[in-house]
Short mmCIF file of C-alpha atoms in Angstrom, two decimals:
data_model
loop_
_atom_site.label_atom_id
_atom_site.label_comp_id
_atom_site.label_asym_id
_atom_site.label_seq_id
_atom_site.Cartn_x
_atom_site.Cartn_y
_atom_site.Cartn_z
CA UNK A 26 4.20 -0.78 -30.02
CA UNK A 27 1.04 -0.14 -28.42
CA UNK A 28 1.28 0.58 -24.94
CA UNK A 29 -1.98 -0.97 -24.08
CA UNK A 30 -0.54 -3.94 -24.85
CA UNK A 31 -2.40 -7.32 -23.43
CA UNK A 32 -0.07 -10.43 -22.45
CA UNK A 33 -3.05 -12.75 -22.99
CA UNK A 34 -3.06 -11.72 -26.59
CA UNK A 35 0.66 -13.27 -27.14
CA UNK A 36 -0.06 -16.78 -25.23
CA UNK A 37 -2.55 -19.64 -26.90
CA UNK A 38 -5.02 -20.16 -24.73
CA UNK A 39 -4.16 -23.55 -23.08
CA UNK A 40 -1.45 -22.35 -21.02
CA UNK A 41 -3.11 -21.05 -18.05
CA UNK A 42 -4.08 -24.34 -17.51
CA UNK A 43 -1.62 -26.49 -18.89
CA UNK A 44 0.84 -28.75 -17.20
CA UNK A 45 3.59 -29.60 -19.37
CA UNK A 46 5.88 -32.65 -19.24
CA UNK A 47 9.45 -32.00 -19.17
CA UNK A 48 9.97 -33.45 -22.71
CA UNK A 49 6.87 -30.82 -24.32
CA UNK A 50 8.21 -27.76 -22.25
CA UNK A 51 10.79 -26.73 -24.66
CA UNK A 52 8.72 -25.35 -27.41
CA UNK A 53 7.28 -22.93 -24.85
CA UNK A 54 10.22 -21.46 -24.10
CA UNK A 55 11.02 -19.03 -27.09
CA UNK A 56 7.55 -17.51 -26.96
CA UNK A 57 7.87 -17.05 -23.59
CA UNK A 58 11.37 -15.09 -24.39
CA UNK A 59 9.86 -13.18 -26.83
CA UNK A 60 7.09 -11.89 -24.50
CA UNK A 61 9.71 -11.21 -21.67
CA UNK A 62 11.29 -9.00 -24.35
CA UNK A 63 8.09 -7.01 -25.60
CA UNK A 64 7.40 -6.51 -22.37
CA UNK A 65 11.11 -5.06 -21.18
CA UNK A 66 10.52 -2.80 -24.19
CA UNK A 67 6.85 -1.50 -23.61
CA UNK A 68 8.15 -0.97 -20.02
CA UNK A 69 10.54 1.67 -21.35
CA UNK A 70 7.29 3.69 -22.10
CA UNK A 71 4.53 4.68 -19.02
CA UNK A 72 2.20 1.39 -19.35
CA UNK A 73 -1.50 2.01 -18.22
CA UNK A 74 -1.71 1.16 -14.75
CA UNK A 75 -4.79 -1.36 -15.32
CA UNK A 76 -2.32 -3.62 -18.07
CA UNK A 77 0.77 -3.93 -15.84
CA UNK A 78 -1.65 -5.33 -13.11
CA UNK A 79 -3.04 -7.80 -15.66
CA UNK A 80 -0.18 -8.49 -17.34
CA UNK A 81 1.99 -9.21 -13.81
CA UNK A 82 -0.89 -11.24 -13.06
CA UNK A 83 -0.93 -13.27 -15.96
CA UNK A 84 3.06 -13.71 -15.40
CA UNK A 85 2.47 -15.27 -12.04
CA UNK A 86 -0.45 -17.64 -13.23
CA UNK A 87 1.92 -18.96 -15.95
CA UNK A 88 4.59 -19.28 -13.11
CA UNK A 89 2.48 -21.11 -10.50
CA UNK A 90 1.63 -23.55 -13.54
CA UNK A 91 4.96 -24.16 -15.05
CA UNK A 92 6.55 -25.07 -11.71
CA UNK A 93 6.52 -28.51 -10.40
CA UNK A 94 4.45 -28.81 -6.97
CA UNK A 95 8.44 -29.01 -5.02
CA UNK A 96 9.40 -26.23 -6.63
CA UNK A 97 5.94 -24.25 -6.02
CA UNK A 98 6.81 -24.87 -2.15
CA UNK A 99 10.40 -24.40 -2.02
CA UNK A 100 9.93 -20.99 -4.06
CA UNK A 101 6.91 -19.57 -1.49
CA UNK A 102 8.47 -21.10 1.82
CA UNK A 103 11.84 -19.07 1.19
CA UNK A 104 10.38 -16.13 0.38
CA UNK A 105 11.49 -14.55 3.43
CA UNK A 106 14.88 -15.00 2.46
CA UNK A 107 14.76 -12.68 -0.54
CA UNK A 108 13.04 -10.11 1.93
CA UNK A 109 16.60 -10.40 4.31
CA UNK A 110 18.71 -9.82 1.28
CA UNK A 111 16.66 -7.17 -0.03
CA UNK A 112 16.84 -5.09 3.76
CA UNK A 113 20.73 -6.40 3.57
CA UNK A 114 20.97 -5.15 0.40
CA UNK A 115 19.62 -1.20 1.67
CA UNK A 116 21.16 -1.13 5.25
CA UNK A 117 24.55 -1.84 3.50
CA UNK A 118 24.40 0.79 0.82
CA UNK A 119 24.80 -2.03 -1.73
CA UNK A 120 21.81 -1.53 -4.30
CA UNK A 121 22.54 2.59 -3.85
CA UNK A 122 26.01 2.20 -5.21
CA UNK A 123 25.25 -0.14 -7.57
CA UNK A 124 22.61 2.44 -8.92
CA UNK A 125 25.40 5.01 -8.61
CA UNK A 126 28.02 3.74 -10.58
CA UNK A 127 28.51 4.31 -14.37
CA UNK A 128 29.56 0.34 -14.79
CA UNK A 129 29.71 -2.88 -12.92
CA UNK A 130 31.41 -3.46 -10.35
CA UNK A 131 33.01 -5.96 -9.08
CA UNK A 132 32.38 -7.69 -5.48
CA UNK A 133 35.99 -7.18 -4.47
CA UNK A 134 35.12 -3.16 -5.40
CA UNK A 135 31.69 -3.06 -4.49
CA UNK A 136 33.06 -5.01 -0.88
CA UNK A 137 35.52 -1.99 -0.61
CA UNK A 138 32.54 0.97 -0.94
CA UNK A 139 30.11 -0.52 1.08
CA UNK A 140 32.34 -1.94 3.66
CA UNK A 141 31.49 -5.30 4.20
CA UNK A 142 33.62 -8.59 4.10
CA UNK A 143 34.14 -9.70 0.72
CA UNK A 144 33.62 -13.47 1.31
CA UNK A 145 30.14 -12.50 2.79
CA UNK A 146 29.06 -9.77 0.10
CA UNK A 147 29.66 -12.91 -2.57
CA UNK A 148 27.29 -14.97 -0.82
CA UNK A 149 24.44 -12.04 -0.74
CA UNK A 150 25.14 -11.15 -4.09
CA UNK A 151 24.65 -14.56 -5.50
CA UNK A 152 21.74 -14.68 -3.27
CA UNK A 153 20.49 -11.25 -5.16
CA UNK A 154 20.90 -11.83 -8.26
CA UNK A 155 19.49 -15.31 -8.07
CA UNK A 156 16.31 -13.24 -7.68
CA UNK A 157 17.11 -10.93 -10.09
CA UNK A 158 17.70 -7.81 -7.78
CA UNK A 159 20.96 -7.73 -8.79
CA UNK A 160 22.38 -9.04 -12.65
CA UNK A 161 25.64 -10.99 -13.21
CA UNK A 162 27.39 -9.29 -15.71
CA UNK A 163 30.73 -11.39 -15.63
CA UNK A 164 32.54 -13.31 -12.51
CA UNK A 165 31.83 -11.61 -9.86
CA UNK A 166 30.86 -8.58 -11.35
CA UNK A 167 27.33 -6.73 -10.92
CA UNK A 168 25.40 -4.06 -12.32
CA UNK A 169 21.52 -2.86 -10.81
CA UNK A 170 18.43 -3.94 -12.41
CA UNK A 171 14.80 -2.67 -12.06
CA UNK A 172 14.78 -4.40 -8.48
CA UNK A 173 17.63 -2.78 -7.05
CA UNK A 174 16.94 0.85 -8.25
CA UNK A 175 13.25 0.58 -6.90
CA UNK A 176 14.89 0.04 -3.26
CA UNK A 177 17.06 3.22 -3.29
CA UNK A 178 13.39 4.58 -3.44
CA UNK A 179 12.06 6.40 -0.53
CA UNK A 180 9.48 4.43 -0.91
CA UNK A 181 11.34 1.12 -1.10
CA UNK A 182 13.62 1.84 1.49
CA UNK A 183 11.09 2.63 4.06
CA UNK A 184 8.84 0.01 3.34
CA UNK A 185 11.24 -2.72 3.76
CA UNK A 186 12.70 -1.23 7.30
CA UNK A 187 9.35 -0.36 8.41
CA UNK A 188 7.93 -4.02 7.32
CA UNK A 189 11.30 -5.95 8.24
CA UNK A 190 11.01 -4.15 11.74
CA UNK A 191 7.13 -4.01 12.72
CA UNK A 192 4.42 -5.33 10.23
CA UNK A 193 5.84 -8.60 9.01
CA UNK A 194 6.96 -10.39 12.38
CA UNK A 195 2.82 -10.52 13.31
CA UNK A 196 2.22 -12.24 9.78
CA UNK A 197 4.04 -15.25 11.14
CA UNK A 198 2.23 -15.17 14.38
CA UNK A 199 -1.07 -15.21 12.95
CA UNK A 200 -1.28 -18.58 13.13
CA UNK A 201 -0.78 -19.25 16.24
CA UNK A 202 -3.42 -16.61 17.09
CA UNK A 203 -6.13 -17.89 15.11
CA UNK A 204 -5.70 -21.56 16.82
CA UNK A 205 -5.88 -20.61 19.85
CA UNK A 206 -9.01 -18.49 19.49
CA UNK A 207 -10.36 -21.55 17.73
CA UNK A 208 -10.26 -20.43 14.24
CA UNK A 209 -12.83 -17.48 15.18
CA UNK A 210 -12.86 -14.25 13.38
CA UNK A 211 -10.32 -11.64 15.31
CA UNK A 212 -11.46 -8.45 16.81
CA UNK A 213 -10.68 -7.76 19.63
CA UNK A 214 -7.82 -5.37 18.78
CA UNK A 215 -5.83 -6.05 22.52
CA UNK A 216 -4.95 -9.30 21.95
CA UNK A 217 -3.61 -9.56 18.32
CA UNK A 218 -0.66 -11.39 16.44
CA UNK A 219 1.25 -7.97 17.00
CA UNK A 220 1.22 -8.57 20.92
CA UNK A 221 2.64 -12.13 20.03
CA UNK A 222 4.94 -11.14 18.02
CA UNK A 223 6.26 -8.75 20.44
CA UNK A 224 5.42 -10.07 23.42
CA UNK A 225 3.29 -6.80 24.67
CA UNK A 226 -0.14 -5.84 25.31
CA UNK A 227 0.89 -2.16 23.96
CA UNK A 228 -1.18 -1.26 20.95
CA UNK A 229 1.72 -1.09 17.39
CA UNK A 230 0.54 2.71 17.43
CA UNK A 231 2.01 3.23 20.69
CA UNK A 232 5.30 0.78 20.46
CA UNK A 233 5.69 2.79 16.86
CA UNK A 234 5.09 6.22 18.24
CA UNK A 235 8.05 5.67 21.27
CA UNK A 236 10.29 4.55 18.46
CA UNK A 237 12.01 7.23 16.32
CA UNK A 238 13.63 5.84 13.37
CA UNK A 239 10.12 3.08 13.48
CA UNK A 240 7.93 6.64 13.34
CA UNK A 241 10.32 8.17 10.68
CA UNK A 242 10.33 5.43 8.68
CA UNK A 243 6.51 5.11 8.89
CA UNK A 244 5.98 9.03 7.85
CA UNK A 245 8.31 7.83 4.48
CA UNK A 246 6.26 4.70 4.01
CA UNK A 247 2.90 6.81 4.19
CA UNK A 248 4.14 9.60 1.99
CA UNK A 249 5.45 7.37 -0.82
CA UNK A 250 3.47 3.97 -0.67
CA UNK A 251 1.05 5.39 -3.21
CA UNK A 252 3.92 5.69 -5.86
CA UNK A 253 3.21 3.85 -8.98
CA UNK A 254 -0.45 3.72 -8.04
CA UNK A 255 -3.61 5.56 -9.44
CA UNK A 256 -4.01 8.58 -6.95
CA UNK A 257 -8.19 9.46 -6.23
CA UNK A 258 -8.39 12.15 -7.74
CA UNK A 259 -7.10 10.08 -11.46
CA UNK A 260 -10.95 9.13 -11.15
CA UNK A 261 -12.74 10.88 -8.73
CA UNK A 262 -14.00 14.14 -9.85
CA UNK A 263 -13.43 16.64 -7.85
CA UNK A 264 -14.45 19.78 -8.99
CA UNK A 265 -17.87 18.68 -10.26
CA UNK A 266 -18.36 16.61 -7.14
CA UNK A 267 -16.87 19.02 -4.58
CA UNK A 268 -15.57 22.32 -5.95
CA UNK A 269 -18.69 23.39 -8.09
CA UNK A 270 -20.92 22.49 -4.93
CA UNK A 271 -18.96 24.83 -2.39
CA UNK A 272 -20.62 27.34 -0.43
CA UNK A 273 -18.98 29.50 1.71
CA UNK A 274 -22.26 30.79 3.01
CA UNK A 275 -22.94 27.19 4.48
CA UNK A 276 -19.48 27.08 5.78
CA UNK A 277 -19.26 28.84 8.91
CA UNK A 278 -15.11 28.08 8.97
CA UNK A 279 -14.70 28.86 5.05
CA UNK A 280 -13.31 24.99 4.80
CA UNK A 281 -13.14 22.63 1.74
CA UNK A 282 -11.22 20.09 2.61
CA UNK A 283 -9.91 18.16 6.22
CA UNK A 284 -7.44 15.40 5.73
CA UNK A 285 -8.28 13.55 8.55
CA UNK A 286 -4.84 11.01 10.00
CA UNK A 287 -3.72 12.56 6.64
CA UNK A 288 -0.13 11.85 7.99
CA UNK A 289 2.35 14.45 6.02
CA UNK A 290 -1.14 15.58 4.17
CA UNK A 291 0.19 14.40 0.48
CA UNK A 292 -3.48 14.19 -0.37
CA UNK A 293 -4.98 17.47 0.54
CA UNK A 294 -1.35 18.58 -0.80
CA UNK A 295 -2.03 16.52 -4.69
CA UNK A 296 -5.84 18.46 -4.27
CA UNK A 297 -4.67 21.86 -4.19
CA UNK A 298 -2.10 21.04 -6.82
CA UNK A 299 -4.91 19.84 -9.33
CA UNK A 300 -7.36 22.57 -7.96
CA UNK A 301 -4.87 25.57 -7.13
CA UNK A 302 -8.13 28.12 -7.42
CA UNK A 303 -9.93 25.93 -5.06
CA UNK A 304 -12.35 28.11 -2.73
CA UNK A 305 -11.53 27.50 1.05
CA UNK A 306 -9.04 26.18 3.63
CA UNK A 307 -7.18 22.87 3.05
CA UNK A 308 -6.62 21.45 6.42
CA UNK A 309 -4.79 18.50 8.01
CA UNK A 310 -5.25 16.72 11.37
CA UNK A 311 -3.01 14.01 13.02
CA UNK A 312 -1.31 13.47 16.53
CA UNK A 313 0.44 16.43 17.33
CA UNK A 314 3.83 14.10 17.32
CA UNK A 315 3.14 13.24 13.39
CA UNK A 316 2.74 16.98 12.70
CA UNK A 317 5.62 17.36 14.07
CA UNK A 318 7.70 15.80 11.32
CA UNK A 319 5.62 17.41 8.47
CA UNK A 320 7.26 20.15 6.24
CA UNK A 321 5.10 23.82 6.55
CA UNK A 322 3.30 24.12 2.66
CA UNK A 323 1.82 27.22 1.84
CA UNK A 324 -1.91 26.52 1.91
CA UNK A 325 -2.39 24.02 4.23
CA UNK A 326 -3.06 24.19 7.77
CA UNK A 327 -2.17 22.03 10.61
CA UNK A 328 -4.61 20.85 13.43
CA UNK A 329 -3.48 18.15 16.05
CA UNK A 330 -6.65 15.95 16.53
CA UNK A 331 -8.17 12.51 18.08
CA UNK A 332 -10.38 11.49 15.60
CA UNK A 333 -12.69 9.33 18.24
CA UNK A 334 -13.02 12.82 19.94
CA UNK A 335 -15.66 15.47 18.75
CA UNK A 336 -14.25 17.14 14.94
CA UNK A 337 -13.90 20.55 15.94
CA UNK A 338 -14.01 21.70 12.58
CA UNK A 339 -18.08 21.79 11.33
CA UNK A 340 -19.85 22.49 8.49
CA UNK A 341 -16.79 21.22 5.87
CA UNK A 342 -17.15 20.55 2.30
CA UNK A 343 -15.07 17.44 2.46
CA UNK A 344 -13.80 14.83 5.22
CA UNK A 345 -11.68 12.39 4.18
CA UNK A 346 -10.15 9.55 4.91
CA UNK A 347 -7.80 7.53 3.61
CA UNK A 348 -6.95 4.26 4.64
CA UNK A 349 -8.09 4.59 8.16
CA UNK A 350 -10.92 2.57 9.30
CA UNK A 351 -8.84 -0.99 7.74
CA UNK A 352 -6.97 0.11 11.34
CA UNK A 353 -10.01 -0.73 13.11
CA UNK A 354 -12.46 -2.82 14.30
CA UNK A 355 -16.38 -1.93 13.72
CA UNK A 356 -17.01 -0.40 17.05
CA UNK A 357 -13.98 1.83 17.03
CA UNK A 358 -14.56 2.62 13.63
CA UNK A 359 -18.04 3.62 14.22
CA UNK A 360 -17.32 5.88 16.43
CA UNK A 361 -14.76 7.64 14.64
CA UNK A 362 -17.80 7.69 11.73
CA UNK A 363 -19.83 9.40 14.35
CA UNK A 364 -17.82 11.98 15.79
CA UNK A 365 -17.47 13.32 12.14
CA UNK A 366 -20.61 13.10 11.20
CA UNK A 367 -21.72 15.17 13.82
CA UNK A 368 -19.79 17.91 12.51
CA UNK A 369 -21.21 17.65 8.92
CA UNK A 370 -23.65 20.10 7.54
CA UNK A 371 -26.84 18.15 6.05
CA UNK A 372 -26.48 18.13 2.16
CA UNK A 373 -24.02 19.82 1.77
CA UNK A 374 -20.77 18.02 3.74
CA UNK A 375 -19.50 15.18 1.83
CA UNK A 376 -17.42 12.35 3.69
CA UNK A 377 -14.65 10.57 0.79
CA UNK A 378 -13.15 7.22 2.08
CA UNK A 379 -10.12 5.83 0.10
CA UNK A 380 -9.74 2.44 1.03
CA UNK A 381 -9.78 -0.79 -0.48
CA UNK A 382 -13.38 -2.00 -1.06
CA UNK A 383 -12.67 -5.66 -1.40
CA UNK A 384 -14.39 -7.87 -4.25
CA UNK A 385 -16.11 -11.20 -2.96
CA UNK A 386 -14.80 -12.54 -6.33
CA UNK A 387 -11.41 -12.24 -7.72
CA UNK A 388 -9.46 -10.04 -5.21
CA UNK A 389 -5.89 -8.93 -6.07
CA UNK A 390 -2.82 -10.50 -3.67
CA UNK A 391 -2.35 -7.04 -2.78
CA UNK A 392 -5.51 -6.42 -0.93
CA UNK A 393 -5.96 -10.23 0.46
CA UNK A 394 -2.65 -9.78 2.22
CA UNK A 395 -3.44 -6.45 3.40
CA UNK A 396 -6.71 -7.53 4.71
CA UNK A 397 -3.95 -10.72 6.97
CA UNK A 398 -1.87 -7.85 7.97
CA UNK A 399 -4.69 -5.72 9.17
CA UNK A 400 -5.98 -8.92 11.00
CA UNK A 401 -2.13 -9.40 12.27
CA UNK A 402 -1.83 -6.06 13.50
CA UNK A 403 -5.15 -4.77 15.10
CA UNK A 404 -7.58 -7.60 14.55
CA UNK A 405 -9.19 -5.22 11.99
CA UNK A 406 -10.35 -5.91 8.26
CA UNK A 407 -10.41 -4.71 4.41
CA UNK A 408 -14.07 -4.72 4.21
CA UNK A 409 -16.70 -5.63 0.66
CA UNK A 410 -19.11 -3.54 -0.24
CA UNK A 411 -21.71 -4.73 1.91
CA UNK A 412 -19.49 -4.36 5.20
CA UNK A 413 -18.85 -0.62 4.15
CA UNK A 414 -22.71 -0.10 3.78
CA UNK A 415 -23.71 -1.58 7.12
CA UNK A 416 -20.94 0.33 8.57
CA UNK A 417 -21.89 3.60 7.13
CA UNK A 418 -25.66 3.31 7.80
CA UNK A 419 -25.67 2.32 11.87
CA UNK A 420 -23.11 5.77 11.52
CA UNK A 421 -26.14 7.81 10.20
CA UNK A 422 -24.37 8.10 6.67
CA UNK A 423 -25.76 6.66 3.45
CA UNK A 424 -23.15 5.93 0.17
CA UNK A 425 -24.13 8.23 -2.92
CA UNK A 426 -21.65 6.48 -4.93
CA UNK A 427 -18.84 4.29 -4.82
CA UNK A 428 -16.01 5.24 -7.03
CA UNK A 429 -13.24 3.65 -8.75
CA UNK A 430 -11.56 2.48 -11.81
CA UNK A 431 -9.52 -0.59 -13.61
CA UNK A 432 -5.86 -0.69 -12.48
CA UNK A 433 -6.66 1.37 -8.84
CA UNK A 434 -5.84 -0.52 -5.57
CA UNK A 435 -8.61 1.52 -3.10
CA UNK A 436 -11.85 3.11 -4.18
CA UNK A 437 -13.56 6.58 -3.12
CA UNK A 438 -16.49 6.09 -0.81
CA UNK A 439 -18.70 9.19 -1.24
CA UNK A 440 -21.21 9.51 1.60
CA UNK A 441 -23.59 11.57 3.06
CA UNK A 442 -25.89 12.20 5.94
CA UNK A 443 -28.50 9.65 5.74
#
């Protein structure tokens, strides 16, 4: 079967709007099967990234239009629920030795690994597999699904400690923030949903940076959170756009590339792995206490920085950035756009921002909640197009291109000295 295959192909095209009485559901229900089972079989294969978007998307259309308006609510207002059993599920050990084991187990066995009550690990696994995390495979007796192996994930483990224990609480305060500031457009990034949330006028970089396990957890998060997403350089192209144009001549510190808050520096990392006879120095700048956790690679230097102090490094072929400025507001962010710029050599340094470059039309639920998150957090934004221009230009820069692809969550922002 093809792998670029289309769900909207298999469904007549009434049902994305269709409401269906109880009595003319039925006939729906074997087609609907039969596409749950295509699609469990062209998942065995790698999909295109752009047709599981459009294809989960299509899933959750049909879903919001087969429920009942009761159901709709109950479903979305206990959605925090699943969230608890899912952290449960990891601080326990459950889903990791479920994944482990060569059969089911049951809950009296699976009670005895882990070592929680039995009468309690019953009630979470009915809760689990209620939401398919888990499946039922006789009376009491469980095996792991797609769910519960994605959580032994670094990147699913970190994610839900570093969201159940610092980015979701704000979420809920939002609300109360944006009433009391009369429904006005946050950004003033000290007084924020985060503070409310946590009852402190400390910025969540310094409350995260005092906690340990919170900063540990975040260096996971940011190394793995692009897993099972298109990485830049999948459609940004490099060498003509960057390698072919170095110059060492021009480039008084011999440097190609600065990952700038690169975290663990995965993306100047995935650059020289695509480009391993690259010309220059690969090098990546973050607090000195994030470098502190990142693993010495050949190849790539490390250079504790502020970026809203002066970049010390000038005259670079490349400065990027990857989802950075969402952190701030316009003024900070200009002026972390200025105190790079000032280092750039005129046409010849390139600045790449990979961030989400939202659509005023048709935005995915990823990047609309990540744009209430960055608004819960720092009173910041996902910006459009037009944002990231105006931005870019009162920073001296001008846009040569915006980059991007079908299927990608962020877009490459390739700028220059205006």
């Amino acid at each position: 079967m093809s792998t670029s295959l289309h769900l909207a192909s298999h469904l007549p095209s009434s049902v994305p709007s269709m409401t269906l009485a109880a009595h003319a559901a039925e006939p729906w229900i074997p087609q609907l099967q039969s596409i749950s089972t295509q699609v469990a079989q062209d998942g065995a294969v790698e999909l295109d990234s752009a047709t599981r978007k459009e294809g989960a998307a299509l899933a959750r259309m049909i879903m919001v239009d087969l429920e009942h308006p009761g159901d709709l609510i109950d479903r979305i207002i206990h959605q925090p629920g699943e969230n608890a059993l899912i952290r449960i599920a990891i601080d326990t050990g459950l889903f990791l030795a479920l994944t482990e084991s060569s059969s089911p187990l049951t809950a009296e066995a699976l009670a005895s690994k882990i070592n929680v009550e039995v009468t309690l690990l019953e009630r979470i696994l009915r809760g689990l597999a209620a939401m398919h995390a888990v499946k039922e495979t006789g009376l009491d007796e469980y095996s792991p699904t797609k769910v519960s192996k994605a959580f032994t994930s670094a990147k699913g483990a970190s994610m839900a400690c570093i969201f159940g224990d610092l980015l979701s609480p704000p979420w809920s305060k939002l609300p109360q923030l944006l009433k009391a500031t009369g429904y006005r457009n946050p950004t003033d990034p000290d007084w924020t949903a985060f503070n409310i949330a946590f009852n402190t006028k400390d910025h969540m970089w310094d409350v995260m940076g005092s906690d340990p396990e919170l900063l540990r957890n975040f260096g996971i998060f940011m190394a793995t959170q692009t897993v099972g997403r298109l990485n830049f350089l999948d459609f940004y192209p490099a060498k003509k756009q960057l390698i072919d144009g170095y110059e060492s001549e021009l480039n008084t510190g011999g440097v190609m590339f600065v990952d700038i808050g690169g975290a663990r520096g995965e993306e100047a990392l995935e650059f020289r792995r695509r480009h391993p006879g690259h010309p220059g120095r690969l090098i990546l700048q973050d607090q000195a206490d994030t470098l502190k956790q990142v693993p010495v690679s050949e190849g790539l230097e490390m250079m504790a920085h502020d970026f809203f102090t002066p970049q010390p490094i000038c005259g670079a072929r490349v400065y990027y950035f990857r989802r950075i400025f969402h952190d701030w507001n316009d003024a900070l962010s200009l002026k972390i756009l200025q105190k790079t710029a000032a280092a750039m050599a005129p046409g010849y340094s390139k600045m790449l921002i990979n961030d989400i470059v939202m659509p005023r039309r048709g935005a995915s639920s990823f990047a609309t909640t990540q744009d209430l998150l960055m608004m819960s957090l720092f009173s910041s934004l996902e910006r459009t197009e037009q944002q990231w221009r105006d931005l870019l230009q009162a920073a001296g820069l001008k846009i040569l291109r915006i980059w991007s692809t079908q299927g990608a969550v962020e877009s490459i922002i390739e700028a220059v000295l205006a």
